[in-house]
Tab-separated table of N, CA, C and O in Angstrom:
chain	number	residue	atom	x	y	z
A	1487	MET	N	31.983	23.058	-14.345
A	1487	MET	CA	33.193	22.489	-14.913
A	1487	MET	C	33.310	21.003	-14.591
A	1487	MET	O	33.780	20.246	-15.408
A	1488	ASP	N	32.899	20.593	-13.405
A	1488	ASP	CA	33.011	19.197	-12.999
A	1488	ASP	C	31.617	18.648	-12.680
A	1488	ASP	O	31.090	18.890	-11.594
A	1489	PRO	N	31.000	17.907	-13.590
A	1489	PRO	CA	29.624	17.446	-13.377
A	1489	PRO	C	29.466	16.486	-12.198
A	1489	PRO	O	28.436	16.496	-11.523
A	1490	ILE	N	30.484	15.669	-11.914
A	1490	ILE	CA	30.373	14.735	-10.784
A	1490	ILE	C	30.426	15.501	-9.466
A	1490	ILE	O	29.662	15.217	-8.542
A	1491	ALA	N	31.295	16.498	-9.379
A	1491	ALA	CA	31.349	17.327	-8.169
A	1491	ALA	C	30.038	18.100	-7.999
A	1491	ALA	O	29.575	18.284	-6.865
A	1492	ASP	N	29.432	18.536	-9.102
A	1492	ASP	CA	28.131	19.212	-9.018
A	1492	ASP	C	27.066	18.269	-8.477
A	1492	ASP	O	26.220	18.667	-7.677
A	1493	MET	N	27.093	16.994	-8.910
A	1493	MET	CA	26.133	16.014	-8.400
A	1493	MET	C	26.339	15.791	-6.904
A	1493	MET	O	25.374	15.762	-6.137
A	1494	PHE	N	27.604	15.668	-6.480
A	1494	PHE	CA	27.879	15.457	-5.061
A	1494	PHE	C	27.432	16.640	-4.217
A	1494	PHE	O	26.865	16.472	-3.142
A	1495	SER	N	27.671	17.865	-4.686
A	1495	SER	CA	27.257	19.036	-3.908
A	1495	SER	C	25.739	19.156	-3.892
A	1495	SER	O	25.167	19.546	-2.862
A	1496	ALA	N	25.054	18.804	-4.974
A	1496	ALA	CA	23.584	18.807	-4.969
A	1496	ALA	C	23.054	17.783	-3.977
A	1496	ALA	O	22.079	18.043	-3.256
A	1497	MET	N	23.702	16.628	-3.904
A	1497	MET	CA	23.285	15.605	-2.943
A	1497	MET	C	23.499	16.074	-1.509
A	1497	MET	O	22.617	15.920	-0.657
A	1498	LYS	N	24.669	16.667	-1.220
A	1498	LYS	CA	24.945	17.147	0.139
A	1498	LYS	C	23.973	18.247	0.550
A	1498	LYS	O	23.475	18.255	1.680
A	1499	ASN	N	23.678	19.170	-0.379
A	1499	ASN	CA	22.743	20.254	-0.070
A	1499	ASN	C	21.336	19.724	0.181
A	1499	ASN	O	20.649	20.194	1.093
A	1500	ALA	N	20.893	18.753	-0.611
A	1500	ALA	CA	19.557	18.184	-0.421
A	1500	ALA	C	19.471	17.412	0.892
A	1500	ALA	O	18.433	17.451	1.565
A	1501	ILE	N	20.533	16.733	1.274
A	1501	ILE	CA	20.532	16.009	2.550
A	1501	ILE	C	20.480	16.991	3.714
A	1501	ILE	O	19.767	16.773	4.692
A	1502	MET	N	21.220	18.104	3.612
A	1502	MET	CA	21.171	19.109	4.681
A	1502	MET	C	19.773	19.723	4.796
A	1502	MET	O	19.337	20.071	5.892
A	1503	ARG	N	19.055	19.852	3.672
A	1503	ARG	CA	17.701	20.400	3.686
A	1503	ARG	C	16.645	19.331	3.977
A	1503	ARG	O	15.454	19.620	3.958
A	1504	LYS	N	17.086	18.080	4.206
A	1504	LYS	CA	16.226	16.943	4.531
A	1504	LYS	C	15.210	16.655	3.429
A	1504	LYS	O	14.050	16.328	3.694
A	1505	LYS	N	15.651	16.762	2.190
A	1505	LYS	CA	14.796	16.469	1.043
A	1505	LYS	C	14.730	14.956	0.833
A	1505	LYS	O	15.625	14.216	1.230
A	1506	ASP	N	13.659	14.506	0.178
A	1506	ASP	CA	13.519	13.087	-0.135
A	1506	ASP	C	14.287	12.706	-1.391
A	1506	ASP	O	14.720	11.565	-1.531
A	1507	TYR	N	14.433	13.642	-2.306
A	1507	TYR	CA	15.134	13.370	-3.558
A	1507	TYR	C	15.718	14.654	-4.119
A	1507	TYR	O	15.399	15.749	-3.666
A	1508	VAL	N	16.592	14.493	-5.122
A	1508	VAL	CA	17.163	15.625	-5.842
A	1508	VAL	C	17.305	15.207	-7.303
A	1508	VAL	O	17.533	14.035	-7.603
A	1509	ASP	N	17.146	16.163	-8.216
A	1509	ASP	CA	17.302	15.919	-9.645
A	1509	ASP	C	18.620	16.521	-10.115
A	1509	ASP	O	18.938	17.662	-9.785
A	1510	VAL	N	19.370	15.741	-10.888
A	1510	VAL	CA	20.641	16.200	-11.451
A	1510	VAL	C	20.685	15.845	-12.933
A	1510	VAL	O	20.012	14.910	-13.360
A	1511	PRO	N	21.452	16.577	-13.737
A	1511	PRO	CA	21.611	16.209	-15.152
A	1511	PRO	C	22.298	14.844	-15.279
A	1511	PRO	O	23.060	14.439	-14.408
A	1512	SER	N	22.042	14.168	-16.374
A	1512	SER	CA	22.490	12.788	-16.523
A	1512	SER	C	23.855	12.665	-17.187
A	1512	SER	O	24.300	13.558	-17.894
A	1513	SER	N	24.498	11.530	-16.930
A	1513	SER	CA	25.658	11.060	-17.675
A	1513	SER	C	25.835	9.583	-17.322
A	1513	SER	O	25.347	9.113	-16.290
A	1514	LYS	N	26.514	8.859	-18.167
A	1514	LYS	CA	26.727	7.420	-17.937
A	1514	LYS	C	27.573	7.185	-16.684
A	1514	LYS	O	27.308	6.262	-15.914
A	1515	GLN	N	28.573	8.027	-16.471
A	1515	GLN	CA	29.444	7.864	-15.308
A	1515	GLN	C	28.660	8.103	-14.017
A	1515	GLN	O	28.849	7.393	-13.032
A	1516	LYS	N	27.765	9.086	-14.028
A	1516	LYS	CA	26.941	9.336	-12.843
A	1516	LYS	C	26.036	8.147	-12.555
A	1516	LYS	O	25.830	7.784	-11.393
A	1517	GLU	N	25.482	7.528	-13.592
A	1517	GLU	CA	24.610	6.369	-13.398
A	1517	GLU	C	25.364	5.213	-12.751
A	1517	GLU	O	24.845	4.553	-11.857
A	1518	VAL	N	26.599	4.977	-13.177
A	1518	VAL	CA	27.397	3.897	-12.592
A	1518	VAL	C	27.728	4.216	-11.133
A	1518	VAL	O	27.655	3.344	-10.268
A	1519	ILE	N	28.057	5.469	-10.835
A	1519	ILE	CA	28.353	5.873	-9.457
A	1519	ILE	C	27.111	5.720	-8.584
A	1519	ILE	O	27.184	5.232	-7.450
A	1520	LEU	N	25.942	6.096	-9.110
A	1520	LEU	CA	24.703	5.950	-8.342
A	1520	LEU	C	24.352	4.482	-8.111
A	1520	LEU	O	23.857	4.119	-7.040
A	1521	ASP	N	24.610	3.620	-9.094
A	1521	ASP	CA	24.408	2.181	-8.894
A	1521	ASP	C	25.295	1.667	-7.766
A	1521	ASP	O	24.862	0.870	-6.930
A	1522	LEU	N	26.537	2.126	-7.740
A	1522	LEU	CA	27.475	1.719	-6.701
A	1522	LEU	C	27.001	2.208	-5.326
A	1522	LEU	O	27.029	1.457	-4.357
A	1523	LEU	N	26.552	3.468	-5.244
A	1523	LEU	CA	26.061	4.001	-3.964
A	1523	LEU	C	24.816	3.264	-3.494
A	1523	LEU	O	24.630	3.037	-2.296
A	1524	LYS	N	23.952	2.866	-4.423
A	1524	LYS	CA	22.755	2.102	-4.055
A	1524	LYS	C	23.147	0.716	-3.563
A	1524	LYS	O	22.633	0.232	-2.554
A	1525	ARG	N	24.072	0.070	-4.262
A	1525	ARG	CA	24.516	-1.273	-3.884
A	1525	ARG	C	25.173	-1.272	-2.504
A	1525	ARG	O	25.011	-2.214	-1.729
A	1526	GLU	N	25.897	-0.204	-2.181
A	1526	GLU	CA	26.573	-0.109	-0.889
A	1526	GLU	C	25.648	0.392	0.224
A	1526	GLU	O	26.048	0.444	1.378
A	1527	GLY	N	24.426	0.810	-0.106
A	1527	GLY	CA	23.457	1.204	0.912
A	1527	GLY	C	23.483	2.666	1.308
A	1527	GLY	O	22.925	3.032	2.342
A	1528	TYR	N	24.101	3.525	0.516
A	1528	TYR	CA	24.165	4.943	0.851
A	1528	TYR	C	22.937	5.719	0.357
A	1528	TYR	O	22.593	6.746	0.939
A	1529	ILE	N	22.308	5.270	-0.724
A	1529	ILE	CA	21.074	5.899	-1.199
A	1529	ILE	C	20.007	4.822	-1.333
A	1529	ILE	O	20.322	3.627	-1.429
A	1530	ARG	N	18.740	5.250	-1.316
A	1530	ARG	CA	17.647	4.293	-1.428
A	1530	ARG	C	17.507	3.799	-2.858
A	1530	ARG	O	17.426	2.602	-3.105
A	1531	ASP	N	17.471	4.746	-3.826
A	1531	ASP	CA	17.284	4.376	-5.221
A	1531	ASP	C	17.563	5.584	-6.102
A	1531	ASP	O	17.756	6.696	-5.598
A	1532	TRP	N	17.556	5.375	-7.415
A	1532	TRP	CA	17.653	6.459	-8.387
A	1532	TRP	C	16.908	6.017	-9.638
A	1532	TRP	O	16.686	4.822	-9.851
A	1533	GLU	N	16.478	7.005	-10.418
A	1533	GLU	CA	15.765	6.684	-11.654
A	1533	GLU	C	16.000	7.769	-12.690
A	1533	GLU	O	16.379	8.890	-12.354
A	1534	ARG	N	15.760	7.403	-13.939
A	1534	ARG	CA	15.825	8.370	-15.039
A	1534	ARG	C	14.478	9.050	-15.178
A	1534	ARG	O	13.450	8.391	-15.222
A	1535	ILE	N	14.484	10.365	-15.233
A	1535	ILE	CA	13.271	11.142	-15.511
A	1535	ILE	C	13.412	11.603	-16.956
A	1535	ILE	O	14.161	12.517	-17.259
A	1536	ASP	N	12.686	10.942	-17.848
A	1536	ASP	CA	12.858	11.190	-19.279
A	1536	ASP	C	11.500	11.538	-19.890
A	1536	ASP	O	10.800	10.689	-20.408
A	1537	ASN	N	11.116	12.810	-19.770
A	1537	ASN	CA	9.897	13.273	-20.425
A	1537	ASN	C	10.170	14.603	-21.118
A	1537	ASN	O	11.236	15.191	-20.970
A	1538	GLU	N	9.218	15.090	-21.852
A	1538	GLU	CA	9.434	16.275	-22.692
A	1538	GLU	C	9.663	17.546	-21.880
A	1538	GLU	O	10.385	18.432	-22.308
A	1539	GLU	N	9.037	17.676	-20.691
A	1539	GLU	CA	9.176	18.902	-19.900
A	1539	GLU	C	10.582	19.046	-19.306
A	1539	GLU	O	11.133	20.141	-19.238
A	1540	THR	N	11.162	17.934	-18.850
A	1540	THR	CA	12.450	18.016	-18.159
A	1540	THR	C	13.637	17.835	-19.087
A	1540	THR	O	14.761	18.116	-18.701
A	1541	ARG	N	13.421	17.376	-20.299
A	1541	ARG	CA	14.530	17.085	-21.211
A	1541	ARG	C	15.104	18.367	-21.799
A	1541	ARG	O	14.393	19.250	-22.232
A	1542	LYS	N	16.432	18.450	-21.800
A	1542	LYS	CA	17.141	19.554	-22.449
A	1542	LYS	C	17.952	18.949	-23.583
A	1542	LYS	O	19.020	18.386	-23.346
A	1543	GLY	N	17.467	19.038	-24.791
A	1543	GLY	CA	18.151	18.434	-25.927
A	1543	GLY	C	18.092	16.926	-25.809
A	1543	GLY	O	17.027	16.333	-25.756
A	1544	THR	N	19.250	16.294	-25.755
A	1544	THR	CA	19.296	14.834	-25.601
A	1544	THR	C	19.544	14.412	-24.164
A	1544	THR	O	19.572	13.221	-23.874
A	1545	GLN	N	19.735	15.373	-23.259
A	1545	GLN	CA	20.061	15.046	-21.876
A	1545	GLN	C	18.790	14.958	-21.036
A	1545	GLN	O	17.925	15.813	-21.103
A	1546	TYR	N	18.699	13.912	-20.237
A	1546	TYR	CA	17.581	13.731	-19.333
A	1546	TYR	C	18.058	13.969	-17.900
A	1546	TYR	O	19.221	14.257	-17.667
A	1547	LYS	N	17.154	13.834	-16.948
A	1547	LYS	CA	17.487	14.059	-15.536
A	1547	LYS	C	17.586	12.726	-14.807
A	1547	LYS	O	16.945	11.757	-15.173
A	1548	LEU	N	18.380	12.721	-13.759
A	1548	LEU	CA	18.463	11.598	-12.836
A	1548	LEU	C	17.885	12.050	-11.512
A	1548	LEU	O	18.258	13.090	-10.992
A	1549	ARG	N	16.947	11.278	-10.984
A	1549	ARG	CA	16.353	11.590	-9.674
A	1549	ARG	C	16.936	10.624	-8.654
A	1549	ARG	O	16.817	9.412	-8.794
A	1550	ILE	N	17.579	11.195	-7.627
A	1550	ILE	CA	18.244	10.414	-6.593
A	1550	ILE	C	17.380	10.453	-5.333
A	1550	ILE	O	17.101	11.520	-4.806
A	1551	TYR	N	16.957	9.271	-4.855
A	1551	TYR	CA	16.153	9.159	-3.644
A	1551	TYR	C	17.071	8.825	-2.471
A	1551	TYR	O	17.840	7.868	-2.537
A	1552	PHE	N	16.958	9.606	-1.395
A	1552	PHE	CA	17.837	9.434	-0.249
A	1552	PHE	C	17.257	8.472	0.768
A	1552	PHE	O	16.050	8.313	0.876
A	1553	LYS	N	18.147	7.878	1.525
A	1553	LYS	CA	17.779	6.969	2.607
A	1553	LYS	C	18.015	7.697	3.920
A	1553	LYS	O	19.074	8.292	4.116
A	1554	TYR	N	17.021	7.687	4.776
A	1554	TYR	CA	17.170	8.258	6.120
A	1554	TYR	C	16.982	7.149	7.137
A	1554	TYR	O	16.167	6.238	6.941
A	1555	LEU	N	17.714	7.217	8.235
A	1555	LEU	CA	17.721	6.151	9.220
A	1555	LEU	C	16.708	6.360	10.340
A	1555	LEU	O	16.574	5.506	11.200
A	1556	ASP	N	16.005	7.499	10.348
A	1556	ASP	CA	14.976	7.741	11.350
A	1556	ASP	C	13.817	8.496	10.694
A	1556	ASP	O	13.917	8.971	9.578
A	1557	SER	N	12.702	8.603	11.409
A	1557	SER	CA	11.498	9.216	10.830
A	1557	SER	C	11.608	10.738	10.720
A	1557	SER	O	10.939	11.349	9.888
A	1558	LYS	N	12.449	11.379	11.524
A	1558	LYS	CA	12.594	12.838	11.472
A	1558	LYS	C	13.635	13.300	10.462
A	1558	LYS	O	13.920	14.483	10.369
A	1559	LYS	N	14.233	12.352	9.738
A	1559	LYS	CA	15.247	12.635	8.721
A	1559	LYS	C	16.474	13.326	9.320
A	1559	LYS	O	17.057	14.215	8.718
A	1560	GLU	N	16.837	12.930	10.518
A	1560	GLU	CA	17.992	13.524	11.177
A	1560	GLU	C	19.292	12.847	10.772
A	1560	GLU	O	20.321	13.502	10.675
A	1561	THR	N	19.272	11.526	10.565
A	1561	THR	CA	20.506	10.815	10.236
A	1561	THR	C	20.397	10.173	8.860
A	1561	THR	O	19.378	9.600	8.499
A	1562	ASN	N	21.477	10.292	8.117
A	1562	ASN	CA	21.566	9.768	6.768
A	1562	ASN	C	22.825	8.918	6.685
A	1562	ASN	O	23.818	9.236	7.339
A	1563	PRO	N	22.829	7.843	5.900
A	1563	PRO	CA	24.060	7.052	5.775
A	1563	PRO	C	25.229	7.857	5.201
A	1563	PRO	O	26.383	7.554	5.488
A	1564	ILE	N	24.937	8.891	4.404
A	1564	ILE	CA	25.996	9.710	3.832
A	1564	ILE	C	26.319	10.850	4.800
A	1564	ILE	O	25.539	11.780	4.955
A	1565	THR	N	27.445	10.745	5.483
A	1565	THR	CA	27.901	11.837	6.332
A	1565	THR	C	28.596	12.893	5.491
A	1565	THR	O	28.397	14.082	5.686
A	1566	ASN	N	29.414	12.429	4.522
A	1566	ASN	CA	30.124	13.358	3.659
A	1566	ASN	C	30.544	12.642	2.380
A	1566	ASN	O	30.775	11.436	2.384
A	1567	ILE	N	30.638	13.415	1.300
A	1567	ILE	CA	31.176	12.940	0.029
A	1567	ILE	C	32.264	13.929	-0.366
A	1567	ILE	O	32.012	15.127	-0.427
A	1568	VAL	N	33.454	13.427	-0.634
A	1568	VAL	CA	34.579	14.286	-0.993
A	1568	VAL	C	35.086	13.868	-2.361
A	1568	VAL	O	35.442	12.711	-2.565
A	1569	ARG	N	35.131	14.812	-3.279
A	1569	ARG	CA	35.685	14.559	-4.618
A	1569	ARG	C	37.197	14.622	-4.500
A	1569	ARG	O	37.756	15.622	-4.048
A	1570	VAL	N	37.884	13.559	-4.896
A	1570	VAL	CA	39.335	13.484	-4.749
A	1570	VAL	C	40.018	13.902	-6.042
A	1570	VAL	O	40.778	14.858	-6.078
A	1571	SER	N	39.762	13.173	-7.119
A	1571	SER	CA	40.376	13.466	-8.404
A	1571	SER	C	39.521	14.496	-9.130
A	1571	SER	O	38.328	14.318	-9.311
A	1572	LYS	N	40.142	15.590	-9.525
A	1572	LYS	CA	39.417	16.694	-10.156
A	1572	LYS	C	39.919	16.861	-11.584
A	1572	LYS	O	40.980	16.340	-11.935
A	1573	PRO	N	39.200	17.596	-12.421
A	1573	PRO	CA	39.677	17.785	-13.795
A	1573	PRO	C	41.056	18.449	-13.869
A	1573	PRO	O	41.830	18.161	-14.763
A	1574	GLY	N	41.385	19.302	-12.930
A	1574	GLY	CA	42.683	19.964	-12.944
A	1574	GLY	C	43.799	19.125	-12.361
A	1574	GLY	O	44.972	19.369	-12.615
A	1575	ARG	N	43.448	18.132	-11.564
A	1575	ARG	CA	44.457	17.287	-10.926
A	1575	ARG	C	43.898	15.886	-10.726
A	1575	ARG	O	43.096	15.634	-9.820
A	1576	ARG	N	44.307	14.982	-11.575
A	1576	ARG	CA	43.866	13.591	-11.488
A	1576	ARG	C	44.750	12.838	-10.497
A	1576	ARG	O	45.969	12.999	-10.482
A	1577	ILE	N	44.104	11.997	-9.673
A	1577	ILE	CA	44.816	11.224	-8.663
A	1577	ILE	C	44.688	9.742	-9.029
A	1577	ILE	O	43.587	9.202	-9.039
A	1578	TYR	N	45.820	9.099	-9.326
A	1578	TYR	CA	45.862	7.677	-9.662
A	1578	TYR	C	46.657	6.930	-8.602
A	1578	TYR	O	47.650	7.453	-8.095
A	1579	ARG	N	46.219	5.722	-8.256
A	1579	ARG	CA	46.920	4.906	-7.278
A	1579	ARG	C	46.949	3.448	-7.730
A	1579	ARG	O	45.958	2.953	-8.263
A	1580	PRO	N	48.065	2.743	-7.477
A	1580	PRO	CA	48.059	1.288	-7.677
A	1580	PRO	C	47.203	0.640	-6.588
A	1580	PRO	O	46.920	1.257	-5.557
A	1581	TYR	N	46.810	-0.600	-6.805
A	1581	TYR	CA	45.850	-1.210	-5.881
A	1581	TYR	C	46.399	-1.345	-4.463
A	1581	TYR	O	45.633	-1.293	-3.501
A	1582	LYS	N	47.699	-1.486	-4.300
A	1582	LYS	CA	48.267	-1.614	-2.955
A	1582	LYS	C	48.245	-0.299	-2.189
A	1582	LYS	O	48.342	-0.293	-0.963
A	1583	LYS	N	48.126	0.828	-2.893
A	1583	LYS	CA	48.147	2.138	-2.241
A	1583	LYS	C	46.800	2.844	-2.271
A	1583	LYS	O	46.736	4.042	-2.004
A	1584	ILE	N	45.716	2.123	-2.589
A	1584	ILE	CA	44.383	2.730	-2.516
A	1584	ILE	C	44.062	2.949	-1.043
A	1584	ILE	O	44.134	2.015	-0.239
A	1585	PRO	N	43.709	4.173	-0.644
A	1585	PRO	CA	43.515	4.460	0.782
A	1585	PRO	C	42.240	3.833	1.344
A	1585	PRO	O	41.265	3.622	0.633
A	1586	TYR	N	42.289	3.537	2.634
A	1586	TYR	CA	41.108	3.103	3.373
A	1586	TYR	C	40.404	4.357	3.874
A	1586	TYR	O	41.040	5.238	4.453
A	1587	VAL	N	39.103	4.443	3.693
A	1587	VAL	CA	38.336	5.619	4.105
A	1587	VAL	C	37.775	5.366	5.497
A	1587	VAL	O	37.069	4.383	5.721
A	1588	LYS	N	38.105	6.240	6.427
A	1588	LYS	CA	37.659	6.123	7.826
A	1588	LYS	C	37.940	4.721	8.383
A	1588	LYS	O	37.077	4.098	8.994
A	1589	ARG	N	39.139	4.232	8.097
A	1589	ARG	CA	39.601	2.913	8.553
A	1589	ARG	C	38.664	1.789	8.121
A	1589	ARG	O	38.421	0.845	8.875
A	1590	GLY	N	38.110	1.898	6.935
A	1590	GLY	CA	37.264	0.845	6.381
A	1590	GLY	C	35.777	1.065	6.572
A	1590	GLY	O	34.969	0.276	6.084
A	1591	LEU	N	35.366	2.125	7.284
A	1591	LEU	CA	33.945	2.379	7.495
A	1591	LEU	C	33.300	3.105	6.312
A	1591	LEU	O	32.089	3.092	6.164
A	1592	GLY	N	34.109	3.742	5.490
A	1592	GLY	CA	33.608	4.406	4.288
A	1592	GLY	C	34.119	3.690	3.055
A	1592	GLY	O	34.781	2.650	3.148
A	1593	ILE	N	33.812	4.252	1.891
A	1593	ILE	CA	34.287	3.647	0.648
A	1593	ILE	C	35.005	4.697	-0.192
A	1593	ILE	O	34.725	5.888	-0.093
A	1594	ALA	N	35.932	4.220	-0.998
A	1594	ALA	CA	36.549	5.042	-2.031
A	1594	ALA	C	35.997	4.545	-3.355
A	1594	ALA	O	35.929	3.338	-3.592
A	1595	ILE	N	35.569	5.461	-4.213
A	1595	ILE	CA	35.075	5.097	-5.536
A	1595	ILE	C	36.261	5.205	-6.487
A	1595	ILE	O	36.864	6.264	-6.611
A	1596	VAL	N	36.591	4.086	-7.143
A	1596	VAL	CA	37.786	3.988	-7.973
A	1596	VAL	C	37.378	3.646	-9.401
A	1596	VAL	O	36.600	2.720	-9.623
A	1597	SER	N	37.927	4.385	-10.354
A	1597	SER	CA	37.703	4.092	-11.767
A	1597	SER	C	38.869	3.261	-12.279
A	1597	SER	O	39.987	3.751	-12.399
A	1598	THR	N	38.620	1.986	-12.571
A	1598	THR	CA	39.650	1.077	-13.064
A	1598	THR	C	39.367	0.742	-14.520
A	1598	THR	O	38.358	1.173	-15.080
A	1599	ASP	N	40.230	-0.062	-15.119
A	1599	ASP	CA	39.966	-0.502	-16.485
A	1599	ASP	C	38.843	-1.537	-16.536
A	1599	ASP	O	38.324	-1.845	-17.603
A	1600	ALA	N	38.438	-2.053	-15.368
A	1600	ALA	CA	37.311	-2.983	-15.288
A	1600	ALA	C	36.010	-2.262	-14.939
A	1600	ALA	O	34.995	-2.907	-14.697
A	1601	GLY	N	36.029	-0.936	-14.882
A	1601	GLY	CA	34.838	-0.160	-14.550
A	1601	GLY	C	35.002	0.594	-13.250
A	1601	GLY	O	36.068	0.576	-12.629
A	1602	ILE	N	33.937	1.241	-12.833
A	1602	ILE	CA	33.956	2.002	-11.576
A	1602	ILE	C	33.535	1.070	-10.444
A	1602	ILE	O	32.443	0.500	-10.474
A	1603	VAL	N	34.427	0.913	-9.451
A	1603	VAL	CA	34.209	-0.034	-8.358
A	1603	VAL	C	34.590	0.625	-7.037
A	1603	VAL	O	35.130	1.725	-7.005
A	1604	THR	N	34.317	-0.077	-5.940
A	1604	THR	CA	34.723	0.409	-4.623
A	1604	THR	C	36.193	0.048	-4.380
A	1604	THR	O	36.778	-0.744	-5.114
A	1605	ASP	N	36.757	0.617	-3.325
A	1605	ASP	CA	38.156	0.330	-2.996
A	1605	ASP	C	38.359	-1.138	-2.648
A	1605	ASP	O	39.358	-1.745	-3.025
A	1606	TYR	N	37.397	-1.734	-1.969
A	1606	TYR	CA	37.489	-3.148	-1.601
A	1606	TYR	C	37.530	-4.032	-2.849
A	1606	TYR	O	38.353	-4.942	-2.956
A	1607	GLU	N	36.638	-3.748	-3.802
A	1607	GLU	CA	36.593	-4.540	-5.030
A	1607	GLU	C	37.863	-4.350	-5.858
A	1607	GLU	O	38.353	-5.299	-6.477
A	1608	ALA	N	38.409	-3.124	-5.884
A	1608	ALA	CA	39.635	-2.865	-6.637
A	1608	ALA	C	40.810	-3.635	-6.037
A	1608	ALA	O	41.622	-4.205	-6.779
A	1609	ARG	N	40.894	-3.677	-4.710
A	1609	ARG	CA	41.967	-4.438	-4.079
A	1609	ARG	C	41.796	-5.932	-4.353
A	1609	ARG	O	42.778	-6.648	-4.567
A	1610	LYS	N	40.556	-6.402	-4.326
A	1610	LYS	CA	40.272	-7.814	-4.566
A	1610	LYS	C	40.641	-8.214	-6.001
A	1610	LYS	O	41.171	-9.300	-6.228
A	1611	MET	N	40.372	-7.327	-6.976
A	1611	MET	CA	40.707	-7.594	-8.376
A	1611	MET	C	42.169	-7.283	-8.693
A	1611	MET	O	42.626	-7.559	-9.790
A	1612	LYS	N	42.874	-6.675	-7.720
A	1612	LYS	CA	44.269	-6.238	-7.887
A	1612	LYS	C	44.391	-5.264	-9.059
A	1612	LYS	O	45.261	-5.398	-9.911
A	1613	LYS	N	43.516	-4.253	-9.058
A	1613	LYS	CA	43.534	-3.226	-10.095
A	1613	LYS	C	43.537	-1.856	-9.436
A	1613	LYS	O	42.711	-1.558	-8.591
A	1614	GLY	N	44.455	-1.017	-9.850
A	1614	GLY	CA	44.492	0.361	-9.395
A	1614	GLY	C	43.751	1.236	-10.388
A	1614	GLY	O	43.187	0.761	-11.370
A	1615	GLY	N	43.738	2.529	-10.123
A	1615	GLY	CA	43.076	3.438	-11.035
A	1615	GLY	C	42.916	4.821	-10.440
A	1615	GLY	O	43.592	5.182	-9.473
A	1616	GLU	N	42.005	5.567	-11.020
A	1616	GLU	CA	41.749	6.932	-10.578
A	1616	GLU	C	40.808	6.925	-9.379
A	1616	GLU	O	39.745	6.311	-9.419
A	1617	ILE	N	41.195	7.613	-8.320
A	1617	ILE	CA	40.346	7.723	-7.133
A	1617	ILE	C	39.350	8.851	-7.394
A	1617	ILE	O	39.718	10.024	-7.417
A	1618	ILE	N	38.078	8.504	-7.595
A	1618	ILE	CA	37.065	9.515	-7.928
A	1618	ILE	C	36.614	10.260	-6.684
A	1618	ILE	O	36.587	11.482	-6.657
A	1619	ALA	N	36.224	9.512	-5.640
A	1619	ALA	CA	35.659	10.170	-4.452
A	1619	ALA	C	35.766	9.277	-3.233
A	1619	ALA	O	35.963	8.059	-3.352
A	1620	PHE	N	35.623	9.899	-2.063
A	1620	PHE	CA	35.484	9.202	-0.793
A	1620	PHE	C	34.063	9.430	-0.285
A	1620	PHE	O	33.563	10.562	-0.323
A	1621	VAL	N	33.428	8.378	0.212
A	1621	VAL	CA	32.083	8.481	0.787
A	1621	VAL	C	32.115	7.832	2.156
A	1621	VAL	O	32.598	6.725	2.312
A	1622	TRP	N	31.610	8.552	3.154
A	1622	TRP	CA	31.453	7.982	4.493
A	1622	TRP	C	30.260	8.569	5.179
A	1622	TRP	O	29.677	9.508	4.749
């Protein structure tokens, strides 16, 4: 029902299993969120896997590569990802009331009219919007 929550749970499960990457179905919103996570240093990289074997109709796969902070894959920059706004209950906040995640150590992913940005960028642009997720 919620493709972004499915992507987050696939990422959390792969990190718990100490995998190097995970494949998820694609969408434009997921690509923007993955760009944001890469820019903030939570994942190493992501790419489109677009070949005949993996393609289902017009949808391709996204491969997310994880970043580990040690050689045994014990620590990952992503401790937790929490989906805040859900299809059944959307959460909107003005820019002055966007919450700080872990007192500024994490990020909130916010969907504004200027695109999907972090909580810091939304406050800087003075734009509120839908709180998609918290990452720490």
